[in-house]
mmCIF file of C-alpha atoms in Angstrom:
data_model
loop_
_atom_site.group_PDB
_atom_site.id
_atom_site.type_symbol
_atom_site.label_atom_id
_atom_site.label_comp_id
_atom_site.label_asym_id
_atom_site.label_seq_id
_atom_site.Cartn_x
_atom_site.Cartn_y
_atom_site.Cartn_z
ATOM 1 C CA MET A 1 -1.536 -5.282 6.990
ATOM 2 C CA ARG A 2 -2.594 -8.436 8.712
ATOM 3 C CA CYS A 3 -6.096 -8.329 7.498
ATOM 4 C CA SER A 4 -9.484 -9.516 8.453
ATOM 5 C CA THR A 5 -11.663 -10.681 5.580
ATOM 6 C CA ILE A 6 -15.331 -10.439 6.543
ATOM 7 C CA LEU A 7 -17.375 -13.549 5.809
ATOM 8 C CA SER A 8 -20.817 -13.152 4.316
ATOM 9 C CA GLY A 9 -23.441 -15.443 2.947
ATOM 10 C CA ARG A 10 -24.787 -12.757 0.676
ATOM 11 C CA ALA A 11 -24.324 -13.190 -3.022
ATOM 12 C CA LEU A 12 -22.069 -10.770 -4.742
ATOM 13 C CA GLY A 13 -24.963 -8.809 -6.138
ATOM 14 C CA ALA A 14 -23.744 -5.866 -8.142
ATOM 15 C CA MET A 15 -20.142 -6.813 -8.190
ATOM 16 C CA GLY A 16 -20.381 -6.022 -11.830
ATOM 17 C CA MET A 17 -19.156 -2.702 -10.653
ATOM 18 C CA ALA A 18 -15.956 -2.353 -12.513
ATOM 19 C CA VAL A 19 -15.242 -1.316 -9.113
ATOM 20 C CA LEU A 20 -13.020 -3.721 -8.077
ATOM 21 C CA ALA A 21 -11.100 -5.463 -10.460
ATOM 22 C CA GLY A 22 -8.520 -5.545 -7.794
ATOM 23 C CA ALA A 23 -5.312 -4.312 -6.381
ATOM 24 C CA LEU A 24 -3.042 -4.838 -3.616
ATOM 25 C CA THR A 25 -2.744 -7.463 -1.124
ATOM 26 C CA GLY A 26 -5.073 -10.058 0.012
ATOM 27 C CA CYS A 27 -3.719 -9.996 3.475
ATOM 28 C CA GLY A 28 -0.692 -9.241 5.501
ATOM 29 C CA SER A 29 1.952 -11.525 6.746
ATOM 30 C CA GLY A 30 -0.094 -13.045 9.515
ATOM 31 C CA GLY A 31 -0.878 -12.241 13.123
ATOM 32 C CA SER A 32 -3.871 -10.851 14.975
ATOM 33 C CA PRO A 33 -6.497 -9.784 12.461
ATOM 34 C CA SER A 34 -8.667 -7.487 14.571
ATOM 35 C CA ALA A 35 -9.749 -4.985 11.969
ATOM 36 C CA SER A 36 -11.185 -1.566 12.579
ATOM 37 C CA ALA A 37 -12.800 0.194 9.687
ATOM 38 C CA ALA A 38 -15.108 3.158 9.966
ATOM 39 C CA PRO A 39 -18.564 2.754 8.408
ATOM 40 C CA PRO A 40 -18.663 4.157 4.889
ATOM 41 C CA THR A 41 -20.210 7.501 4.143
ATOM 42 C CA ALA A 42 -21.954 8.377 0.911
ATOM 43 C CA THR A 43 -19.469 7.786 -1.857
ATOM 44 C CA SER A 44 -19.134 8.863 -5.427
ATOM 45 C CA ALA A 45 -18.919 6.473 -8.337
ATOM 46 C CA ALA A 46 -15.222 7.212 -8.475
ATOM 47 C CA SER A 47 -14.689 6.087 -4.891
ATOM 48 C CA ARG A 48 -16.637 2.896 -5.534
ATOM 49 C CA THR A 49 -14.486 2.012 -8.465
ATOM 50 C CA GLY A 50 -11.325 3.074 -6.730
ATOM 51 C CA GLN A 51 -10.158 4.828 -9.879
ATOM 52 C CA PRO A 52 -8.006 7.888 -9.236
ATOM 53 C CA SER A 53 -9.600 11.222 -9.968
ATOM 54 C CA PRO A 54 -7.959 13.531 -12.527
ATOM 55 C CA GLU A 55 -6.333 15.582 -9.789
ATOM 56 C CA ASP A 56 -4.895 12.414 -8.266
ATOM 57 C CA SER A 57 -2.959 11.677 -11.423
ATOM 58 C CA SER A 58 -1.998 15.168 -12.491
ATOM 59 C CA PRO A 59 1.627 16.214 -12.224
ATOM 60 C CA SER A 60 2.736 19.017 -9.999
ATOM 61 C CA HIS A 61 4.016 22.100 -11.763
ATOM 62 C CA GLY A 62 5.527 23.473 -8.601
ATOM 63 C CA SER A 63 9.169 23.234 -7.582
ATOM 64 C CA LYS A 64 10.716 21.569 -10.596
ATOM 65 C CA GLY A 65 14.078 22.954 -9.695
ATOM 66 C CA SER A 66 13.994 21.749 -6.106
ATOM 67 C CA GLN A 67 16.571 19.372 -4.747
ATOM 68 C CA GLY A 68 15.819 15.768 -5.594
ATOM 69 C CA SER A 69 13.653 16.648 -8.571
ATOM 70 C CA LEU A 70 11.423 13.852 -9.838
ATOM 71 C CA ALA A 71 10.240 15.711 -12.932
ATOM 72 C CA GLY A 72 9.055 13.327 -15.627
ATOM 73 C CA LYS A 73 8.737 10.355 -13.273
ATOM 74 C CA VAL A 74 5.469 8.463 -12.819
ATOM 75 C CA ILE A 75 4.866 7.107 -9.322
ATOM 76 C CA VAL A 76 1.921 5.026 -8.121
ATOM 77 C CA VAL A 77 1.068 5.213 -4.420
ATOM 78 C CA ASP A 78 -1.252 2.510 -3.120
ATOM 79 C CA PRO A 79 -2.783 3.148 0.342
ATOM 80 C CA GLY A 80 -3.806 -0.249 1.662
ATOM 81 C CA HIS A 81 -7.462 -1.228 2.215
ATOM 82 C CA ASN A 82 -10.319 1.356 2.267
ATOM 83 C CA GLY A 83 -12.764 2.840 4.756
ATOM 84 C CA GLY A 84 -15.887 1.291 3.233
ATOM 85 C CA ASN A 85 -14.577 -2.266 2.996
ATOM 86 C CA ALA A 86 -15.998 -3.430 6.331
ATOM 87 C CA ALA A 87 -19.565 -2.644 5.276
ATOM 88 C CA HIS A 88 -19.316 -4.518 1.972
ATOM 89 C CA PRO A 89 -18.211 -8.121 2.519
ATOM 90 C CA GLU A 90 -20.130 -9.156 -0.595
ATOM 91 C CA ILE A 91 -17.578 -7.189 -2.604
ATOM 92 C CA ILE A 92 -14.322 -7.646 -0.781
ATOM 93 C CA ASN A 93 -14.760 -11.393 -0.252
ATOM 94 C CA LYS A 94 -14.946 -12.041 -3.986
ATOM 95 C CA LYS A 95 -11.955 -14.064 -5.166
ATOM 96 C CA VAL A 96 -9.598 -12.713 -7.805
ATOM 97 C CA ASP A 97 -6.805 -14.373 -9.758
ATOM 98 C CA VAL A 98 -3.262 -13.496 -8.654
ATOM 99 C CA TYR A 99 -1.630 -15.933 -11.101
ATOM 100 C CA ASN A 100 -0.505 -18.530 -8.577
ATOM 101 C CA GLY A 101 -3.777 -18.742 -6.713
ATOM 102 C CA ARG A 102 -6.953 -16.866 -5.842
ATOM 103 C CA LYS A 103 -7.188 -14.225 -3.133
ATOM 104 C CA ALA A 104 -9.937 -12.158 -1.575
ATOM 105 C CA CYS A 105 -10.594 -8.984 -3.555
ATOM 106 C CA ASN A 106 -9.553 -6.910 -0.553
ATOM 107 C CA THR A 107 -9.753 -6.925 3.242
ATOM 108 C CA THR A 108 -10.570 -4.536 6.055
ATOM 109 C CA GLY A 109 -7.047 -4.280 7.421
ATOM 110 C CA THR A 110 -5.985 -4.156 11.042
ATOM 111 C CA SER A 111 -5.931 -1.439 13.712
ATOM 112 C CA THR A 112 -4.214 -0.328 16.892
ATOM 113 C CA ASP A 113 -5.612 -1.571 20.193
ATOM 114 C CA ASP A 114 -7.524 1.710 20.552
ATOM 115 C CA ASN A 115 -9.040 1.373 17.070
ATOM 116 C CA TYR A 116 -6.926 3.624 14.887
ATOM 117 C CA SER A 117 -7.522 1.788 11.637
ATOM 118 C CA GLU A 118 -4.954 0.728 9.098
ATOM 119 C CA HIS A 119 -6.962 2.168 6.217
ATOM 120 C CA ALA A 120 -6.958 5.616 7.879
ATOM 121 C CA PHE A 121 -3.242 5.364 8.605
ATOM 122 C CA THR A 122 -2.299 4.382 5.071
ATOM 123 C CA TRP A 123 -4.495 7.094 3.555
ATOM 124 C CA ASP A 124 -2.929 9.782 5.750
ATOM 125 C CA VAL A 125 0.650 8.735 4.984
ATOM 126 C CA ALA A 126 -0.166 8.419 1.284
ATOM 127 C CA THR A 127 -1.662 11.896 0.984
ATOM 128 C CA ARG A 128 1.312 13.416 2.777
ATOM 129 C CA LEU A 129 3.665 11.507 0.477
ATOM 130 C CA VAL A 130 1.807 12.540 -2.680
ATOM 131 C CA LYS A 131 2.111 16.213 -1.742
ATOM 132 C CA ILE A 132 5.886 15.895 -1.365
ATOM 133 C CA LEU A 133 6.322 13.934 -4.587
ATOM 134 C CA ARG A 134 4.286 16.422 -6.618
ATOM 135 C CA ALA A 135 6.329 19.277 -5.209
ATOM 136 C CA LYS A 136 9.353 17.494 -6.651
ATOM 137 C CA GLY A 137 7.708 17.375 -10.084
ATOM 138 C CA ALA A 138 6.510 13.769 -10.182
ATOM 139 C CA LYS A 139 3.270 12.649 -11.751
ATOM 140 C CA VAL A 140 1.536 10.692 -9.000
ATOM 141 C CA VAL A 141 -1.358 8.248 -9.331
ATOM 142 C CA LEU A 142 -3.315 7.052 -6.292
ATOM 143 C CA THR A 143 -5.077 3.690 -6.418
ATOM 144 C CA ARG A 144 -8.034 5.089 -4.490
ATOM 145 C CA PRO A 145 -9.288 8.692 -4.350
ATOM 146 C CA ASN A 146 -10.421 8.830 -0.707
ATOM 147 C CA ASP A 147 -10.852 6.781 2.470
ATOM 148 C CA THR A 148 -14.598 6.194 2.232
ATOM 149 C CA GLY A 149 -14.862 3.847 -0.753
ATOM 150 C CA VAL A 150 -14.666 0.093 -1.285
ATOM 151 C CA GLY A 151 -11.616 -1.652 -2.742
ATOM 152 C CA PRO A 152 -10.256 -1.677 -5.392
ATOM 153 C CA CYS A 153 -9.373 -5.360 -5.514
ATOM 154 C CA VAL A 154 -5.773 -6.416 -5.177
ATOM 155 C CA ASP A 155 -5.244 -7.251 -8.840
ATOM 156 C CA GLU A 156 -6.757 -3.966 -10.022
ATOM 157 C CA ARG A 157 -4.469 -1.947 -7.780
ATOM 158 C CA ALA A 158 -1.540 -3.535 -9.572
ATOM 159 C CA ARG A 159 -3.098 -2.911 -12.980
ATOM 160 C CA ILE A 160 -3.503 0.784 -12.165
ATOM 161 C CA GLY A 161 0.295 0.930 -11.948
ATOM 162 C CA ASN A 162 0.678 -1.118 -15.108
ATOM 163 C CA ARG A 163 -1.617 1.155 -17.112
ATOM 164 C CA ALA A 164 0.163 4.241 -15.813
ATOM 165 C CA HIS A 165 3.539 2.812 -16.957
ATOM 166 C CA ALA A 166 4.767 3.659 -13.481
ATOM 167 C CA ASP A 167 8.470 4.079 -12.865
ATOM 168 C CA ALA A 168 7.873 2.818 -9.329
ATOM 169 C CA VAL A 169 4.953 1.548 -7.241
ATOM 170 C CA LEU A 170 4.661 1.579 -3.452
ATOM 171 C CA ALA A 171 1.881 -0.040 -1.407
ATOM 172 C CA ILE A 172 1.617 1.401 2.099
ATOM 173 C CA HIS A 173 0.451 -0.793 4.996
ATOM 174 C CA GLY A 174 0.586 -1.270 8.742
ATOM 175 C CA ASP A 175 0.958 -4.758 10.189
ATOM 176 C CA GLY A 176 -1.143 -6.551 12.809
ATOM 177 C CA ALA A 177 1.349 -9.014 14.256
ATOM 178 C CA PRO A 178 1.582 -10.174 17.892
ATOM 179 C CA ALA A 179 2.249 -7.188 20.133
ATOM 180 C CA LYS A 180 5.737 -8.258 21.179
ATOM 181 C CA GLY A 181 7.039 -7.796 17.623
ATOM 182 C CA HIS A 182 7.988 -4.352 16.412
ATOM 183 C CA GLY A 183 9.638 -2.530 13.539
ATOM 184 C CA PHE A 184 9.052 -2.104 9.816
ATOM 185 C CA HIS A 185 9.789 -4.236 6.786
ATOM 186 C CA ILE A 186 9.693 -4.018 3.014
ATOM 187 C CA ILE A 187 8.019 -6.773 0.986
ATOM 188 C CA GLU A 188 9.523 -7.521 -2.428
ATOM 189 C CA PRO A 189 8.011 -9.744 -5.135
ATOM 190 C CA ALA A 190 9.043 -13.341 -5.622
ATOM 191 C CA PRO A 191 9.149 -14.443 -9.271
ATOM 192 C CA ILE A 192 5.922 -15.837 -10.725
ATOM 193 C CA LYS A 193 6.922 -17.714 -13.857
ATOM 194 C CA GLY A 194 5.575 -16.119 -17.010
ATOM 195 C CA HIS A 195 4.283 -13.016 -15.261
ATOM 196 C CA ASN A 196 6.598 -10.786 -13.234
ATOM 197 C CA GLU A 197 10.162 -11.961 -13.824
ATOM 198 C CA SER A 198 11.156 -8.664 -15.446
ATOM 199 C CA ILE A 199 10.407 -6.613 -12.334
ATOM 200 C CA ILE A 200 12.271 -8.748 -9.783
ATOM 201 C CA ALA A 201 15.659 -7.019 -10.078
ATOM 202 C CA PRO A 202 14.382 -3.416 -10.190
ATOM 203 C CA SER A 203 11.924 -4.152 -7.388
ATOM 204 C CA ARG A 204 14.800 -5.462 -5.287
ATOM 205 C CA ARG A 205 16.662 -2.195 -5.841
ATOM 206 C CA LEU A 206 13.525 -0.158 -5.069
ATOM 207 C CA GLY A 207 13.013 -2.173 -1.908
ATOM 208 C CA GLY A 208 16.557 -1.588 -0.723
ATOM 209 C CA ASP A 209 16.360 2.144 -1.355
ATOM 210 C CA MET A 210 13.005 2.395 0.432
ATOM 211 C CA ARG A 211 14.254 0.396 3.382
ATOM 212 C CA ASP A 212 17.355 2.516 3.809
ATOM 213 C CA ALA A 213 15.488 5.804 3.470
ATOM 214 C CA PHE A 214 12.693 4.786 5.836
ATOM 215 C CA HIS A 215 15.094 3.520 8.484
ATOM 216 C CA GLN A 216 17.252 6.639 8.273
ATOM 217 C CA GLY A 217 14.335 9.088 8.142
ATOM 218 C CA THR A 218 12.196 7.644 10.921
ATOM 219 C CA GLY A 219 14.569 5.795 13.213
ATOM 220 C CA ILE A 220 12.150 2.851 13.258
ATOM 221 C CA PRO A 221 14.144 -0.391 13.439
ATOM 222 C CA TYR A 222 13.873 -3.332 11.078
ATOM 223 C CA SER A 223 11.142 -5.811 11.965
ATOM 224 C CA THR A 224 12.036 -8.110 14.842
ATOM 225 C CA TYR A 225 9.496 -10.742 13.804
ATOM 226 C CA LEU A 226 9.601 -11.091 10.045
ATOM 227 C CA GLY A 227 12.076 -10.798 7.189
ATOM 228 C CA LYS A 228 15.819 -10.315 7.251
ATOM 229 C CA ASN A 229 17.421 -6.887 7.594
ATOM 230 C CA GLY A 230 14.058 -5.260 6.953
ATOM 231 C CA ILE A 231 13.317 -7.198 3.750
ATOM 232 C CA ASP A 232 10.790 -9.986 3.139
ATOM 233 C CA VAL A 233 10.052 -11.683 -0.215
ATOM 234 C CA ARG A 234 6.576 -13.032 -0.930
ATOM 235 C CA SER A 235 4.708 -14.750 -3.743
ATOM 236 C CA ASP A 236 1.175 -14.513 -2.338
ATOM 237 C CA LEU A 237 0.368 -10.823 -2.770
ATOM 238 C CA GLY A 238 -1.714 -9.819 -5.763
ATOM 239 C CA GLY A 239 -0.259 -6.323 -5.857
ATOM 240 C CA LEU A 240 3.174 -7.804 -6.527
ATOM 241 C CA ASN A 241 2.231 -10.861 -8.578
ATOM 242 C CA VAL A 242 0.158 -8.892 -11.084
ATOM 243 C CA SER A 243 2.452 -5.894 -11.362
ATOM 244 C CA THR A 244 4.556 -5.384 -14.479
ATOM 245 C CA ARG A 245 6.225 -2.310 -12.959
ATOM 246 C CA PRO A 246 8.845 -2.169 -10.173
ATOM 247 C CA ALA A 247 6.793 -2.530 -7.003
ATOM 248 C CA VAL A 248 7.181 -3.116 -3.275
ATOM 249 C CA PHE A 249 5.045 -3.005 -0.141
ATOM 250 C CA ILE A 250 6.023 -1.420 3.145
ATOM 251 C CA GLU A 251 4.678 -2.481 6.517
ATOM 252 C CA CYS A 252 5.441 0.786 8.318
ATOM 253 C CA GLY A 253 5.215 -0.777 11.749
ATOM 254 C CA ASN A 254 3.226 -3.220 13.860
ATOM 255 C CA MET A 255 -0.032 -1.528 14.834
ATOM 256 C CA ARG A 256 -0.437 -4.003 17.706
ATOM 257 C CA ASN A 257 2.852 -2.975 19.294
ATOM 258 C CA PRO A 258 2.435 0.010 21.645
ATOM 259 C CA GLY A 259 5.680 1.699 20.580
ATOM 260 C CA ASP A 260 5.034 1.349 16.864
ATOM 261 C CA ALA A 261 1.389 2.331 17.320
ATOM 262 C CA ALA A 262 2.362 5.559 19.074
ATOM 263 C CA LYS A 263 4.480 6.610 16.084
ATOM 264 C CA MET A 264 1.774 5.620 13.614
ATOM 265 C CA LYS A 265 -0.934 7.550 15.475
ATOM 266 C CA SER A 266 1.213 10.684 15.667
ATOM 267 C CA PRO A 267 0.800 13.272 12.856
ATOM 268 C CA GLN A 268 4.477 14.109 13.283
ATOM 269 C CA GLY A 269 5.365 10.438 13.004
ATOM 270 C CA ARG A 270 3.330 10.034 9.827
ATOM 271 C CA GLN A 271 4.937 13.123 8.328
ATOM 272 C CA LYS A 272 8.385 11.683 9.000
ATOM 273 C CA MET A 273 7.313 8.455 7.317
ATOM 274 C CA ALA A 274 6.060 10.317 4.248
ATOM 275 C CA GLU A 275 9.259 12.354 3.968
ATOM 276 C CA ALA A 276 11.376 9.237 4.331
ATOM 277 C CA LEU A 277 9.423 7.411 1.614
ATOM 278 C CA ALA A 278 9.812 10.401 -0.705
ATOM 279 C CA ASN A 279 13.547 10.203 -0.138
ATOM 280 C CA GLY A 280 13.424 6.520 -1.048
ATOM 281 C CA PHE A 281 11.763 7.340 -4.372
ATOM 282 C CA ALA A 282 14.302 10.104 -5.009
ATOM 283 C CA LYS A 283 17.173 7.711 -4.403
ATOM 284 C CA TYR A 284 15.712 5.002 -6.631
ATOM 285 C CA LEU A 285 14.690 7.303 -9.463
ATOM 286 C CA GLY A 286 17.568 9.759 -9.233
#
């Protein structure tokens, strides 16, 4: 999720769009920010605002009796970035309050060296994950309804989880670190006094369960370049600072590393990631 924020001299114009009151991260943990985002197509008002459609938040009535049932649980899945961000710097460059500073509303994200974009990757993994979670009976809310919209902003993505009274929140990303680094890591919230202290302990448990499930289910090693034993703790991400629900990020791999990129570009690899993340939710919420 090492992101590239596009600079623009244009005024924010119609940022009145309730669009983007915010969401996830301002940027990733550093590294090469070469972003690749497809130009936006015509979008609905819903995609501009980033609000989940009714079907995005409806519970599955399928296999309630299946193993690892999540019936009655509310899960928010936050696919990082968005496909229309690159074409709208006047929106995504707007600063939002993340309690201990101000961050860009959103960013374009990173990409592999052959231009498989982070926003497309996170959307694909998220939709696969949502299908699995709903089959287990969970009510799932997405922070954006498609991969053609703009935003939402980082603070709004967190507030979507807050309003949903989520039992757990996961933000899905891919990193853009120097190519020699590889592996995945979980990002947990650091305490922001007066704001998120109550979620620190449960988020730590969620992070540990997600790390273990992802490592076991995909075989991807812990990050060689950041964090310790697959865990990093940060205080600069709006999606964690603003959240009042247990929340973590996952950097599923380094999109600039050829080995990680191959797994992330593979449909089979993304399916394994989604299944592993579902197992992490089942462990945490079971």
